[in-house]
PDB file of C-alpha atoms in Angstrom:
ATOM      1  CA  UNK T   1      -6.421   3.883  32.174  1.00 57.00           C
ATOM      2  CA  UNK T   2      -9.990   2.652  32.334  1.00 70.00           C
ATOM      3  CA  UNK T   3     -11.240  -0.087  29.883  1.00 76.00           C
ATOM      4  CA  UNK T   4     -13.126   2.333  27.188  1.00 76.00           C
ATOM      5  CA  UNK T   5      -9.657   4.393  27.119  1.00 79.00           C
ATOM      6  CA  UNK T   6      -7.916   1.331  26.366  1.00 82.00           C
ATOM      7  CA  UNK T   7     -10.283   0.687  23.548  1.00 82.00           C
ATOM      8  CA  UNK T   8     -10.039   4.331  21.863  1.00 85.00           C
ATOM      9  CA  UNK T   9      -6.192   3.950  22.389  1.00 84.00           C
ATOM     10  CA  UNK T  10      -6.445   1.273  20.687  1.00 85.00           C
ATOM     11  CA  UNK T  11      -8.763   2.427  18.178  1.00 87.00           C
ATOM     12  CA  UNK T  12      -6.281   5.119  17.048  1.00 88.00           C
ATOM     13  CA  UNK T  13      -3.251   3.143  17.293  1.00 87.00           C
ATOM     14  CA  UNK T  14      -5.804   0.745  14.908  1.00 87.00           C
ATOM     15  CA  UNK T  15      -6.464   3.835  12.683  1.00 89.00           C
ATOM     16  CA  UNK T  16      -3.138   5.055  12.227  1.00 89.00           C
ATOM     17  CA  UNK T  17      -1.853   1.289  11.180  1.00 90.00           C
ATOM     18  CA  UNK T  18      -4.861   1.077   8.868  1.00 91.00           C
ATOM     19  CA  UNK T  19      -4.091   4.361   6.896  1.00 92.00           C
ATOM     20  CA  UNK T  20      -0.766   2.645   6.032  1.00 92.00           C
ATOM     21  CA  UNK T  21      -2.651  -0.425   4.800  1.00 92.00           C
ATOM     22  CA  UNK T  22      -5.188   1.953   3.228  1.00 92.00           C
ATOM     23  CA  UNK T  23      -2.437   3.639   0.915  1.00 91.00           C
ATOM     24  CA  UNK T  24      -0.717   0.211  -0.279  1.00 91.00           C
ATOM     25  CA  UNK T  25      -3.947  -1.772  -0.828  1.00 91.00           C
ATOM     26  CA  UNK T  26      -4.979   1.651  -3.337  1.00 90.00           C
ATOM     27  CA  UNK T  27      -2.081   0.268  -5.680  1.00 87.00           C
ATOM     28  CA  UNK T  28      -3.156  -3.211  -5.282  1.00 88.00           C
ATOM     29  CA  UNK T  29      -6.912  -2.635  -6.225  1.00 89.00           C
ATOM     30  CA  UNK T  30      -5.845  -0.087  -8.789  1.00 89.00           C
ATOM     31  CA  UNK T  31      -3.956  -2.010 -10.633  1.00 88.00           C
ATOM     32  CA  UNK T  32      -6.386  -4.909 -10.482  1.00 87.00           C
ATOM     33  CA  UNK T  33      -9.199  -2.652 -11.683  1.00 84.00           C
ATOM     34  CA  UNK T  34      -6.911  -1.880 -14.773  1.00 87.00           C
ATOM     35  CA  UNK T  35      -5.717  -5.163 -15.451  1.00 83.00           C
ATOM     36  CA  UNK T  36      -6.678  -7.458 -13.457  1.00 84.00           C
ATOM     37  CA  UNK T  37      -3.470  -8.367 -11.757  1.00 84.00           C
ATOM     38  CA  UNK T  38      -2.461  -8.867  -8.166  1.00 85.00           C
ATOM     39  CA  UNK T  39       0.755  -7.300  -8.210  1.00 87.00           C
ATOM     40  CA  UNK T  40       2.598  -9.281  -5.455  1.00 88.00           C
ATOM     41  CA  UNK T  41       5.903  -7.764  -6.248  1.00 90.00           C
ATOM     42  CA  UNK T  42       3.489  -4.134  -4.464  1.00 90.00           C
ATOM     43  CA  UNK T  43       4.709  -4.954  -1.283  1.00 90.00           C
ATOM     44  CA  UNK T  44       8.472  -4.898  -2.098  1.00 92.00           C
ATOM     45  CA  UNK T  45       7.766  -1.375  -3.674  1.00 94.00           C
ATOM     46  CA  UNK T  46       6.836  -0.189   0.072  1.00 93.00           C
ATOM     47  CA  UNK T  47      10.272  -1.709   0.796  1.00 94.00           C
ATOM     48  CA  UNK T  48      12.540   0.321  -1.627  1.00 94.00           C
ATOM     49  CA  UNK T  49      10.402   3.715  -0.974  1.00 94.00           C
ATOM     50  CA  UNK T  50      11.480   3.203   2.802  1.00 94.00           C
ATOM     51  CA  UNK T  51      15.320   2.715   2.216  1.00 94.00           C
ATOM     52  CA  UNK T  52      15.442   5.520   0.117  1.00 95.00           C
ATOM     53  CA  UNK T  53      13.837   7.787   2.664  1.00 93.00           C
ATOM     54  CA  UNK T  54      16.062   6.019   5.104  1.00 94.00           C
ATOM     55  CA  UNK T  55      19.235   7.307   2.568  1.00 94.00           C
ATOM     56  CA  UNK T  56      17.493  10.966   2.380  1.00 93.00           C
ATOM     57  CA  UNK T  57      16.973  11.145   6.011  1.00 92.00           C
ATOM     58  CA  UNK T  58      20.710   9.658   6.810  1.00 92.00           C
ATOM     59  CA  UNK T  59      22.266  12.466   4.459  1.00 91.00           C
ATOM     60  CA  UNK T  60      20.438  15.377   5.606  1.00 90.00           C
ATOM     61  CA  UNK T  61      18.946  14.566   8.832  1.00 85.00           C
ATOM     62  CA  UNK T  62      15.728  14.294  10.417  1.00 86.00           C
ATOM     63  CA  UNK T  63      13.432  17.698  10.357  1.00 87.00           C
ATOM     64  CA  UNK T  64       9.977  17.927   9.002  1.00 84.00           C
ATOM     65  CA  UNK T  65      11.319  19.942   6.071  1.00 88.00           C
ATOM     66  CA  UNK T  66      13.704  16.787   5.634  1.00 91.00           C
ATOM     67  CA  UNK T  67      10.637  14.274   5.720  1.00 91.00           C
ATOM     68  CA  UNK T  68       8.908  16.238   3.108  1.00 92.00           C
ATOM     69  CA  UNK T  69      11.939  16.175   0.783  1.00 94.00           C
ATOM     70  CA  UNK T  70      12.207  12.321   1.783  1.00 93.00           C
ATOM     71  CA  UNK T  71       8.792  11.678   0.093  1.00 94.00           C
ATOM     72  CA  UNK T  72       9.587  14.076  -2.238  1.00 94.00           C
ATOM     73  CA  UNK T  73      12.693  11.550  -3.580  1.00 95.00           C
ATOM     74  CA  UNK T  74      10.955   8.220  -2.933  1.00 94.00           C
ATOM     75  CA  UNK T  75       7.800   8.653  -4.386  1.00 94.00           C
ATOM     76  CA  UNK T  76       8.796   9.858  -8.454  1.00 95.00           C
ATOM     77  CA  UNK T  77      11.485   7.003  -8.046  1.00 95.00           C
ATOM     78  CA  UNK T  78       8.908   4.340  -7.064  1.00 94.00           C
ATOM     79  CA  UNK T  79       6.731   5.841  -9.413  1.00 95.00           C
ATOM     80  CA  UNK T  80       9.593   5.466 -12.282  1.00 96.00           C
ATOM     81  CA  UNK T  81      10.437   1.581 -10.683  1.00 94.00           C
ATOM     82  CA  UNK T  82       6.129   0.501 -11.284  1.00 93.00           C
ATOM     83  CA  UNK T  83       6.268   1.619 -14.759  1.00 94.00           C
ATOM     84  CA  UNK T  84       9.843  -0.116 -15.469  1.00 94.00           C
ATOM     85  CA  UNK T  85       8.074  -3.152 -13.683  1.00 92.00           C
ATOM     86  CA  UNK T  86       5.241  -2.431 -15.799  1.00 91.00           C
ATOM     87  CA  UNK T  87       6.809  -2.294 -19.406  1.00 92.00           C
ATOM     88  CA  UNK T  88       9.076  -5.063 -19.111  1.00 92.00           C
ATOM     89  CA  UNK T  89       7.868  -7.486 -16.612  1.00 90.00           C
ATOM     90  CA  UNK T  90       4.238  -7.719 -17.283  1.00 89.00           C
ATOM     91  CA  UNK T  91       2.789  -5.864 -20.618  1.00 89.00           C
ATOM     92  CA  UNK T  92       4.181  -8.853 -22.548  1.00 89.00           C
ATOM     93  CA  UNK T  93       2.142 -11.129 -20.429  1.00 86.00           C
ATOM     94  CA  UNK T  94      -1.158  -8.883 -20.835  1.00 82.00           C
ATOM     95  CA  UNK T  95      -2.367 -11.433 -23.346  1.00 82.00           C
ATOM     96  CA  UNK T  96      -1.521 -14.326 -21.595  1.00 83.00           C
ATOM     97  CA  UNK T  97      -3.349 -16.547 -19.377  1.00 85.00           C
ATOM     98  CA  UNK T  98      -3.558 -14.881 -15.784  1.00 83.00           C
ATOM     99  CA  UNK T  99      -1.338 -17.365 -14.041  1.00 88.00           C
ATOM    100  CA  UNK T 100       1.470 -16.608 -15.914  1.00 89.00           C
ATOM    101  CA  UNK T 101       0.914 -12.635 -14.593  1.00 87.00           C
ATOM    102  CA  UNK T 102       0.636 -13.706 -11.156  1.00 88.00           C
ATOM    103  CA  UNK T 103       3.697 -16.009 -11.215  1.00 91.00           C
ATOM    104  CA  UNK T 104       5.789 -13.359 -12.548  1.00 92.00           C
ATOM    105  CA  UNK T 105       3.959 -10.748  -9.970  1.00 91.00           C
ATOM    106  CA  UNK T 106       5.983 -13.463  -7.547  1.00 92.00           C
ATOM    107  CA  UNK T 107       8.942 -13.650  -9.633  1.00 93.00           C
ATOM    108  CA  UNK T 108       9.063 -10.072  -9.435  1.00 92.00           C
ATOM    109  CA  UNK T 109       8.982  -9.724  -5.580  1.00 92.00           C
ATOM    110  CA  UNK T 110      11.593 -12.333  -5.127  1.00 93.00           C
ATOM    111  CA  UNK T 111      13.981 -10.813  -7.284  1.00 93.00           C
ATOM    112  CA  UNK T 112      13.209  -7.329  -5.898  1.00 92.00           C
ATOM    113  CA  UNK T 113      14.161  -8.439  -1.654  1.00 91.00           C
ATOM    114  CA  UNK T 114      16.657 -10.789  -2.778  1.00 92.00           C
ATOM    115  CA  UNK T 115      18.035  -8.116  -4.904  1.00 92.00           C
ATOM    116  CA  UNK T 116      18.290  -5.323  -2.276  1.00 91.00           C
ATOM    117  CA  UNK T 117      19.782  -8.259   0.090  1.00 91.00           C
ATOM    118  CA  UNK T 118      22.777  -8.805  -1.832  1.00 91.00           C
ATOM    119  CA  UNK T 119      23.526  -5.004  -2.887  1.00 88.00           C
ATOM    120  CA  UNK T 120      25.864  -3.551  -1.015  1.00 86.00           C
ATOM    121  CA  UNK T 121      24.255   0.109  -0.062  1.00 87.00           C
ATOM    122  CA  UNK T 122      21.208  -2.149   1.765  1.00 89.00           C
ATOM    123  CA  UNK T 123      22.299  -5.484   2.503  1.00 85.00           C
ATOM    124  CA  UNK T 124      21.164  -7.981   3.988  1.00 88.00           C
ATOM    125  CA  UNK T 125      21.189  -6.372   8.362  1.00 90.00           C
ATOM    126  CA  UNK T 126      18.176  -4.319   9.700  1.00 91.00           C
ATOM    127  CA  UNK T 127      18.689  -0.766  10.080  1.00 91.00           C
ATOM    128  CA  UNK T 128      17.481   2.012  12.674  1.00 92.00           C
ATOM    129  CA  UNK T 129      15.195   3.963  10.500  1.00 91.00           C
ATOM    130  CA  UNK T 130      15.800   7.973  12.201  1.00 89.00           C
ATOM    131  CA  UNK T 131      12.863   9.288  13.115  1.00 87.00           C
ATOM    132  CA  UNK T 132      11.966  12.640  14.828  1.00 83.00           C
ATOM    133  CA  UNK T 133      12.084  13.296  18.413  1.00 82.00           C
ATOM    134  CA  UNK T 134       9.344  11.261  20.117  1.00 79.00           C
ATOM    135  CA  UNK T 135       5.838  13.828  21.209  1.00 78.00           C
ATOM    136  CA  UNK T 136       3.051  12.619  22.782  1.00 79.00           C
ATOM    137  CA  UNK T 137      -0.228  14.862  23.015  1.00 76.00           C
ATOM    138  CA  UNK T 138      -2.534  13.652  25.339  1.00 76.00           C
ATOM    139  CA  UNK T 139      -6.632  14.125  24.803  1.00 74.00           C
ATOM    140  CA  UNK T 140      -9.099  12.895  27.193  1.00 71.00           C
ATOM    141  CA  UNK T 141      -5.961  10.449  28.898  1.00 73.00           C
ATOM    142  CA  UNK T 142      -5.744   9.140  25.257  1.00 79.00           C
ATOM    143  CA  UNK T 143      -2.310   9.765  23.859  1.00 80.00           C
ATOM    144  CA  UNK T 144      -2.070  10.440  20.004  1.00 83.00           C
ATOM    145  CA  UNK T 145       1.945  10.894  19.322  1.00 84.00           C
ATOM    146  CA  UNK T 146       3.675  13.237  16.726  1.00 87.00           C
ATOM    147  CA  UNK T 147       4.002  10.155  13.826  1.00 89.00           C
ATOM    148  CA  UNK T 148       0.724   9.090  14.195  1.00 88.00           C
ATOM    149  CA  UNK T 149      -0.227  12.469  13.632  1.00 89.00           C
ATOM    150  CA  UNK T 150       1.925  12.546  10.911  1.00 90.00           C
ATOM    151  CA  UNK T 151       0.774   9.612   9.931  1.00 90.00           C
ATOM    152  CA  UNK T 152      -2.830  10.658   9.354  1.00 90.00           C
ATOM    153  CA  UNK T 153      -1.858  13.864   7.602  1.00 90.00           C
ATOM    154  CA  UNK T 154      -0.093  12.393   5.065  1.00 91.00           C
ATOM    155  CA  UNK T 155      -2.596   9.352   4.200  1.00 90.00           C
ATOM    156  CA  UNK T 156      -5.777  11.637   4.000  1.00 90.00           C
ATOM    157  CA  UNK T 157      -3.774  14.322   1.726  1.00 92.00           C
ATOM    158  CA  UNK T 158      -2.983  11.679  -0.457  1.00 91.00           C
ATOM    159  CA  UNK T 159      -5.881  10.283  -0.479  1.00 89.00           C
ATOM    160  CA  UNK T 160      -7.592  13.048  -1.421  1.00 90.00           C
ATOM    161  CA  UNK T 161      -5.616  13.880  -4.122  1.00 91.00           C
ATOM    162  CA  UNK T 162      -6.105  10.302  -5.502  1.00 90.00           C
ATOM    163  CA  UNK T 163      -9.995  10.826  -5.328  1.00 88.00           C
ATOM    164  CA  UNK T 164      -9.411  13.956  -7.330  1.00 91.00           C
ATOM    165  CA  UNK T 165      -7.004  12.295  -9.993  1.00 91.00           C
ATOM    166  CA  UNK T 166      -9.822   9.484 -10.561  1.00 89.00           C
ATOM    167  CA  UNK T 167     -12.658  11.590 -10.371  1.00 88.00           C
ATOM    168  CA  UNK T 168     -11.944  15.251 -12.015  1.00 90.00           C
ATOM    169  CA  UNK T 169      -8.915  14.406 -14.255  1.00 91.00           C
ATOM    170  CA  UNK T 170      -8.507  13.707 -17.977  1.00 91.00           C
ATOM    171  CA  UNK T 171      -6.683  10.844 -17.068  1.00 91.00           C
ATOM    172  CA  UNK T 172      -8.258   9.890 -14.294  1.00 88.00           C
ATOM    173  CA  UNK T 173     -12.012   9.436 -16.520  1.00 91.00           C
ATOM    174  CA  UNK T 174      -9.330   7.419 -18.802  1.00 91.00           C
ATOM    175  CA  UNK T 175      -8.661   5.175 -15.999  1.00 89.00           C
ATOM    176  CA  UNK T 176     -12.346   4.389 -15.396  1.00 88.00           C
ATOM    177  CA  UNK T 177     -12.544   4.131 -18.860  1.00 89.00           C
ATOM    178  CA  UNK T 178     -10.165   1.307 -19.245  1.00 89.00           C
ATOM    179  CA  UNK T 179     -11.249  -0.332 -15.943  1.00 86.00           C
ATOM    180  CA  UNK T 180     -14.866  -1.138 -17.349  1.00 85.00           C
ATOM    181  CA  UNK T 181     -13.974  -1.773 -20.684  1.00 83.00           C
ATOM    182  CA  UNK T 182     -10.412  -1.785 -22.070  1.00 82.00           C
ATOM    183  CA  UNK T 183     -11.809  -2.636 -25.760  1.00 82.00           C
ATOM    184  CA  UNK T 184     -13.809   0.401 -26.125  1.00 86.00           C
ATOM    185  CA  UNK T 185     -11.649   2.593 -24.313  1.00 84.00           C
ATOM    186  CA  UNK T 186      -9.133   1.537 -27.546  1.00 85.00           C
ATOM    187  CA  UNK T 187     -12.037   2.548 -29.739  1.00 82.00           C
ATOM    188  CA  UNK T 188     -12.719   5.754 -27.850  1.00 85.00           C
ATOM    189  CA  UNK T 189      -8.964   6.785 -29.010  1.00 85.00           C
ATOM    190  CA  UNK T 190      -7.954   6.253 -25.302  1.00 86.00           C
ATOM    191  CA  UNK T 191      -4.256   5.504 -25.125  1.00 89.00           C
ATOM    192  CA  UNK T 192      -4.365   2.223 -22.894  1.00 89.00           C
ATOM    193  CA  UNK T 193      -0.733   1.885 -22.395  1.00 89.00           C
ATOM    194  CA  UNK T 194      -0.568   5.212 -21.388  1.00 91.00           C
ATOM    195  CA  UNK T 195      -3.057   4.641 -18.530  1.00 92.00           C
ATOM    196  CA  UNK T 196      -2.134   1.254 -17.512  1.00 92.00           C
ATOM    197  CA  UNK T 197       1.465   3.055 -17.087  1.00 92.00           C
ATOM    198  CA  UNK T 198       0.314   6.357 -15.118  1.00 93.00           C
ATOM    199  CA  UNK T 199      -1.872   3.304 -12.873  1.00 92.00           C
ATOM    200  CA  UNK T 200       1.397   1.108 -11.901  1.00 93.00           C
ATOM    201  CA  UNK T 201       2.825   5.013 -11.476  1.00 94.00           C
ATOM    202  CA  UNK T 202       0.542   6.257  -9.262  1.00 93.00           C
ATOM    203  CA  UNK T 203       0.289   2.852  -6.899  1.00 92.00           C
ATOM    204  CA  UNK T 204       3.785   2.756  -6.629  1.00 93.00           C
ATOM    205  CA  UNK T 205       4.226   6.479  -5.497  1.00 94.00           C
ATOM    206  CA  UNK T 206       1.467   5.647  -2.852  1.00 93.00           C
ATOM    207  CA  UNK T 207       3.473   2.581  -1.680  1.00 93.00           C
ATOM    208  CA  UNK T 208       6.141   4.750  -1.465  1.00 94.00           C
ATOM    209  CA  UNK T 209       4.842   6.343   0.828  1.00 94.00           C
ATOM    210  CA  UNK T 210       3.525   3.947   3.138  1.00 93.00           C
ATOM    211  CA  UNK T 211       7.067   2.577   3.322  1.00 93.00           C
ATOM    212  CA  UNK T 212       8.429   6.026   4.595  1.00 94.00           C
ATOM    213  CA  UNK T 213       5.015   5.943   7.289  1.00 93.00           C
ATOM    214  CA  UNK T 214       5.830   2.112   7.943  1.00 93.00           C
ATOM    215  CA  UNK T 215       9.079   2.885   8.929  1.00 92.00           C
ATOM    216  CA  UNK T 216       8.444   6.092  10.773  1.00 91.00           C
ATOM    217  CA  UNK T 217       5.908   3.764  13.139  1.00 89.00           C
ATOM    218  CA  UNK T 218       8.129   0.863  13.058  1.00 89.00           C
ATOM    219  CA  UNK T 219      11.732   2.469  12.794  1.00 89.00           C
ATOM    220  CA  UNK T 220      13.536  -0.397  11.442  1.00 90.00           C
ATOM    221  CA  UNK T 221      14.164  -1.028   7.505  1.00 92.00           C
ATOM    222  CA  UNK T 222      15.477  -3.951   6.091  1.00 92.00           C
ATOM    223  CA  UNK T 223      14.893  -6.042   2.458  1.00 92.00           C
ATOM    224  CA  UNK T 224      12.173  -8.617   3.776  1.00 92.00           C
ATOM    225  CA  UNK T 225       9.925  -5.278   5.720  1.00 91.00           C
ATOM    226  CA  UNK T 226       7.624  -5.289   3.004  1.00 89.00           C
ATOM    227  CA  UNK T 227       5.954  -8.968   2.973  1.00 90.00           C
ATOM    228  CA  UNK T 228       3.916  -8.656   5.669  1.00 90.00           C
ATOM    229  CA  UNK T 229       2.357  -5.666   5.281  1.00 90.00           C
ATOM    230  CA  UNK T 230       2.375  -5.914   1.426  1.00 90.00           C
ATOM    231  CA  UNK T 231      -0.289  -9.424   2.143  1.00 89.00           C
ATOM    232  CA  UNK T 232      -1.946  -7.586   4.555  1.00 89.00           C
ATOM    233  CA  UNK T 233      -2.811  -4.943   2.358  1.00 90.00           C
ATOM    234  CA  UNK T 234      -3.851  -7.169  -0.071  1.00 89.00           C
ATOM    235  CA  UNK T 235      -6.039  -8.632   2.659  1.00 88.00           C
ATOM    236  CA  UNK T 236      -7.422  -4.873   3.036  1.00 89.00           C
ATOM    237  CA  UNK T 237      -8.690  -5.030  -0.466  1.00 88.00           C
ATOM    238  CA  UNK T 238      -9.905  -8.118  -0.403  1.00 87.00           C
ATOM    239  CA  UNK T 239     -11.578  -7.264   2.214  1.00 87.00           C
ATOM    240  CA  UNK T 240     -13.188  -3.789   0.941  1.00 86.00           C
ATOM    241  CA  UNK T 241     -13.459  -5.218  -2.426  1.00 83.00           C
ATOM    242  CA  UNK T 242     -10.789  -5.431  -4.811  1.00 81.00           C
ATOM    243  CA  UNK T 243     -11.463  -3.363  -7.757  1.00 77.00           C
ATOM    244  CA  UNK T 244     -12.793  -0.350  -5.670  1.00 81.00           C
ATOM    245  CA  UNK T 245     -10.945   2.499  -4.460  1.00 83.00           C
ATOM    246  CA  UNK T 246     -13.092   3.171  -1.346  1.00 85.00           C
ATOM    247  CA  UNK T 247     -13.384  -0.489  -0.381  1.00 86.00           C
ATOM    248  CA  UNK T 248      -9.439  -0.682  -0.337  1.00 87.00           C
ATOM    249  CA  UNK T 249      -9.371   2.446   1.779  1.00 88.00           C
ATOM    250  CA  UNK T 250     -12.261   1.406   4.310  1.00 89.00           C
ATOM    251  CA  UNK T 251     -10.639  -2.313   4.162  1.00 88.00           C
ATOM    252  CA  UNK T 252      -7.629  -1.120   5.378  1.00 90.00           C
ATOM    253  CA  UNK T 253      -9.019   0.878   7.991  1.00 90.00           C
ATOM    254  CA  UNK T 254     -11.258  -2.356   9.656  1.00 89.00           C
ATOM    255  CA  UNK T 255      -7.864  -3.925   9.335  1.00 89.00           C
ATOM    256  CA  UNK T 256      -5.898  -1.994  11.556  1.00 89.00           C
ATOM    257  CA  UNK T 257      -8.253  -1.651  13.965  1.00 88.00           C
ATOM    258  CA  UNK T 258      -9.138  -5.504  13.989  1.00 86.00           C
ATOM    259  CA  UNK T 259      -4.917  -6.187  14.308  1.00 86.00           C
ATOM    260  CA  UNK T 260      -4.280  -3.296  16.937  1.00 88.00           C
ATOM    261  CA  UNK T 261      -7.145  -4.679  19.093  1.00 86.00           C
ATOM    262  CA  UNK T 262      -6.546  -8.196  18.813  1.00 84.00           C
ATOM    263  CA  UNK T 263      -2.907  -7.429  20.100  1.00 81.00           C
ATOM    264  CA  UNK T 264      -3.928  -5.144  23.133  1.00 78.00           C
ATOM    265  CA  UNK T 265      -6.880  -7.610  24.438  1.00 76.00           C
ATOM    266  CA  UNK T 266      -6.317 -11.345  22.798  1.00 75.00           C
ATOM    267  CA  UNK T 267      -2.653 -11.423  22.229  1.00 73.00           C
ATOM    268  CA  UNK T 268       0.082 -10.394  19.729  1.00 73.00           C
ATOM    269  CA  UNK T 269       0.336 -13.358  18.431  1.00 76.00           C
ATOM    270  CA  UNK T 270      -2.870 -13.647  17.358  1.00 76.00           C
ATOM    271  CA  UNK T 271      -2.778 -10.414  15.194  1.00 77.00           C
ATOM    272  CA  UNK T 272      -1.708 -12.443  12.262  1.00 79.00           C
ATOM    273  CA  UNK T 273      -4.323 -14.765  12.929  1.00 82.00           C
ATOM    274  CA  UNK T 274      -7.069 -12.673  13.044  1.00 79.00           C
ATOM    275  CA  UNK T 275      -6.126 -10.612   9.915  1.00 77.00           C
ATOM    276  CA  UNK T 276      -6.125 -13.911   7.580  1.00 81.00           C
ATOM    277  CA  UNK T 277      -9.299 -15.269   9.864  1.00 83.00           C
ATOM    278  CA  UNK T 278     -11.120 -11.882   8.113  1.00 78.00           C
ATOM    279  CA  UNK T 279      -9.511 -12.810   5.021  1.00 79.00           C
ATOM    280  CA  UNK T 280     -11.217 -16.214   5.093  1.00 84.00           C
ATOM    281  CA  UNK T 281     -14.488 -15.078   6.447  1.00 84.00           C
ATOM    282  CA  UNK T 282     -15.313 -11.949   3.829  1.00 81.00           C
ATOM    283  CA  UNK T 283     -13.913 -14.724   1.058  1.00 79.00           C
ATOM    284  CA  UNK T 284     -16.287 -17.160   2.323  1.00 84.00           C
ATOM    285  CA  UNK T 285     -19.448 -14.671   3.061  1.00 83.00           C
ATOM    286  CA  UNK T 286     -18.804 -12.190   0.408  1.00 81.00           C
ATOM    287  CA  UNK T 287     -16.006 -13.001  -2.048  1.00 79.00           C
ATOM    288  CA  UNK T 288     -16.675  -9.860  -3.634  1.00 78.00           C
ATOM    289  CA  UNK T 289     -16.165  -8.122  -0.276  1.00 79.00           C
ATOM    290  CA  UNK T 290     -17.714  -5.194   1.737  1.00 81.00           C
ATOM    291  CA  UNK T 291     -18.068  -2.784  -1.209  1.00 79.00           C
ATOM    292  CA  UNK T 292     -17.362  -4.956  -4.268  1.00 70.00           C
ATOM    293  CA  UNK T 293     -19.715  -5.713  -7.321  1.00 67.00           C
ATOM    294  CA  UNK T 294     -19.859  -9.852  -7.916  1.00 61.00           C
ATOM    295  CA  UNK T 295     -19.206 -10.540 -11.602  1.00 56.00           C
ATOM    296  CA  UNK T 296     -19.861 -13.187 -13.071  1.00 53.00           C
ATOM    297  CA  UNK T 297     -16.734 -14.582 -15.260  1.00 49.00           C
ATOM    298  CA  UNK T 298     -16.670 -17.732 -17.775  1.00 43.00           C
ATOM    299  CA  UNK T 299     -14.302 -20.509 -17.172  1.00 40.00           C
TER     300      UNK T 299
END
């Protein structure tokens, strides 16, 4: 394989691991667009989505019919876990200082892994997440396999749909509503708890399904699987600009590229590396990141 077919190997290996970190960094940025609250505990929602599509998959077995019905099941119940998470962890902090948010946010995550760790249907040993029978389609001596194509279908259809919510919905106008000015939208007669809820809803779902993808790619599930890739999506919309919908989507693309290719030239253990070196960089450069508005905020 010559050098420029490593690199577009790499490229779509980069791709595919960015659409994952596309779709959890949406629930991150949402949710801080709302409320202004870095959900830590997002990461561990990625986490639960992918043992219950483990559970689905384990009953019923692996088809594609079977991976539809897998998302199917984890995404309402993650949905129904970020508004639980929602009401009782963090609307009675929405008047509170923001540190107290973001310590619960940790709380929240700890309580989640260590949770699932001691319960006796996950547990505390990795598991063999079944997947379907490896396929490889080759293109130009560039091989694109059956989950990456899966992969990509998934993660554009839902991103599509969560351009159309935000953009051509009642409640998706409400959203914007509340993200630019939570005040008014109360005058307006907007129902803010409503929205705040259907937000924590819809991220959650999304992270759902990155944690059935995540596994797919990476076909092992156990309660600590969703740290890393819950800061590197955070990292993703830092890095598009938190608050914006296309900047997490775009930052978690130039993610997983930057992480694929740093592991197939430099070295794997210099993907972590590299993904917090970006982090630094963009905070340093352009806090607000690549497609981010700087605000000015009183201390």
């Amino acid at each position: 394989m010559g050098v420029f077919q490593q690199i577009l190997q790499q490229m779509i290996n980069g791709l595919s691991l960015g659409s994952i970190y596309a779709l959890l960094a949406l629930g991150y940025t949402m949710v801080y667009g709302i409320v202004k609250l870095i959900n830590f505990a997002h990461g561990d929602i990625l986490m639960i989505g992918a043992f219950i599509g483990y559970f689905v998959l384990i009953k019923l077995g692996v088809t594609p019919g079977t991976l539809i019905v897998a998302f199917l099941i984890s995404m309402p119940f993650c949905a129904l876990l970020g508004v639980l998470m929602e009401k009782i962890c963090y609307k009675p902090l929405r008047n509170a200082p923001r540190i107290n948010a973001l310590i619960t946010a940790i709380g929240v995550s700890f309580f989640l892994e260590n949770g699932a760790r001691v319960l006796p249907v996950i547990g505390p040993n990795p598991r063999v997440f079944p997947t379907l029978p490896p396929v490889t389609h080759h293109l130009f001596g560039v091989g694109v396999s059956r989950v990456q194509i899966i992969i990509f279908a998934v993660a554009i259809g839902l991103m599509l749909v969560l351009n159309y919510i935000i953009n051509y919905t009642k409640i998706g106008k409400a959203m914007r509503a509340v993200s630019f000015d939570k005040g008014a939208s109360y005058l307006m007669g907007i129902n803010v708890d409503r929205v705040i809820s259907f937000t924590f809803a819809l991220g959650s779902a999304l992270a759902a399904a990155a944690g059935i993808l995540f596994a797919s790619a990476y076909p092992q599930v156990e309660p600590y699987m969703g740290i890393m890739p819950g800061l590197k999506a955070f990292i993703a919309a830092v890095l598009g600009g938190i608050g914006s919908i296309p900047g997490a989507m775009l930052g978690g693309f130039i993610l997983g590229v930057a992480e694929t290719l740093a592991k197939g030239f430099l070295s794997s253990q210099m993907a972590d590396a590299i993904a917090f070196g970006l982090l630094i960089i963009i905070l340093v450069v352009k806090p607000a990141g690549i497609l981010g508005i700087p605000i000015n905020e009183k201390v």
